[in-house]
Amino acid sequence: MKERYAFIFDYDGGWMILLYEDGINTKYFNSSENGWDNSLDYMNLFIENGGKKYYYMLPSYDLVKDIDVFELENRPIESLENYLLK
């Protein structure tokens, strides 16, 4: 079975959703190019059979701008643990 997981970065003024399969970023959505509802629907279908979701509610994009969001592993980001919604 493929390992699927998603990261959501929701910050003041925008958001990003990144989908991973077996450690490879396969899809990317953002507030500049995509709609929130359709992106969430796609993500939920992508992980519906046991995938993990990491949802970060951030006060500012500055907290994520220096993180390589296209190379994330299937685990929480330590530097952002205070912003992870559970």
PDB file of C-alpha atoms in Angstrom, residues 7-18 28-36 39-40 55-65 85:
ATOM      1  CA  PHE A   7       0.399  19.096   4.788  1.00  0.00           C
ATOM      2  CA  ILE A   8      -1.834  22.140   5.146  1.00  0.00           C
ATOM      3  CA  PHE A   9      -0.305  25.505   5.947  1.00  0.00           C
ATOM      4  CA  ASP A  10      -3.017  28.030   6.746  1.00  0.00           C
ATOM      5  CA  TYR A  11      -1.570  31.466   7.420  1.00  0.00           C
ATOM      6  CA  ASP A  12      -2.713  35.067   7.531  1.00  0.00           C
ATOM      7  CA  GLY A  13      -3.591  35.973   3.984  1.00  0.00           C
ATOM      8  CA  GLY A  14      -3.214  32.575   2.327  1.00  0.00           C
ATOM      9  CA  TRP A  15      -2.723  28.842   2.440  1.00  0.00           C
ATOM     10  CA  MET A  16      -0.908  25.883   0.849  1.00  0.00           C
ATOM     11  CA  ILE A  17      -1.830  22.209   0.622  1.00  0.00           C
ATOM     12  CA  LEU A  18       0.810  19.675  -0.369  1.00  0.00           C
ATOM     13  CA  TYR A  28       0.377  21.315  -4.705  1.00  0.00           C
ATOM     14  CA  PHE A  29      -2.467  23.771  -4.157  1.00  0.00           C
ATOM     15  CA  ASN A  30      -2.266  27.384  -2.988  1.00  0.00           C
ATOM     16  CA  SER A  31      -4.572  30.315  -2.364  1.00  0.00           C
ATOM     17  CA  SER A  32      -3.255  32.246  -5.368  1.00  0.00           C
ATOM     18  CA  GLU A  33      -4.150  29.587  -7.917  1.00  0.00           C
ATOM     19  CA  ASN A  34      -6.774  27.267  -6.431  1.00  0.00           C
ATOM     20  CA  GLY A  35     -10.062  27.293  -4.560  1.00  0.00           C
ATOM     21  CA  TRP A  36     -10.087  26.202  -0.899  1.00  0.00           C
ATOM     22  CA  SER A  39      -8.478  21.651  -2.852  1.00  0.00           C
ATOM     23  CA  LEU A  40      -9.710  20.234   0.479  1.00  0.00           C
ATOM     24  CA  TYR A  55      -2.669  20.912   9.549  1.00  0.00           C
ATOM     25  CA  TYR A  56      -0.778  24.010  10.684  1.00  0.00           C
ATOM     26  CA  MET A  57      -2.622  27.219  11.609  1.00  0.00           C
ATOM     27  CA  LEU A  58       0.073  29.893  11.395  1.00  0.00           C
ATOM     28  CA  PRO A  59      -0.083  33.592  12.225  1.00  0.00           C
ATOM     29  CA  SER A  60       2.188  34.444   9.282  1.00  0.00           C
ATOM     30  CA  TYR A  61       3.716  33.021   6.112  1.00  0.00           C
ATOM     31  CA  ASP A  62       7.096  34.010   7.565  1.00  0.00           C
ATOM     32  CA  LEU A  63       7.044  30.850   9.710  1.00  0.00           C
ATOM     33  CA  VAL A  64       6.953  28.573   6.678  1.00  0.00           C
ATOM     34  CA  LYS A  65       8.849  30.557   4.015  1.00  0.00           C
ATOM     35  CA  LEU A  85      -3.917  21.343  14.969  1.00  0.00           C
TER      36      LEU A  85
END
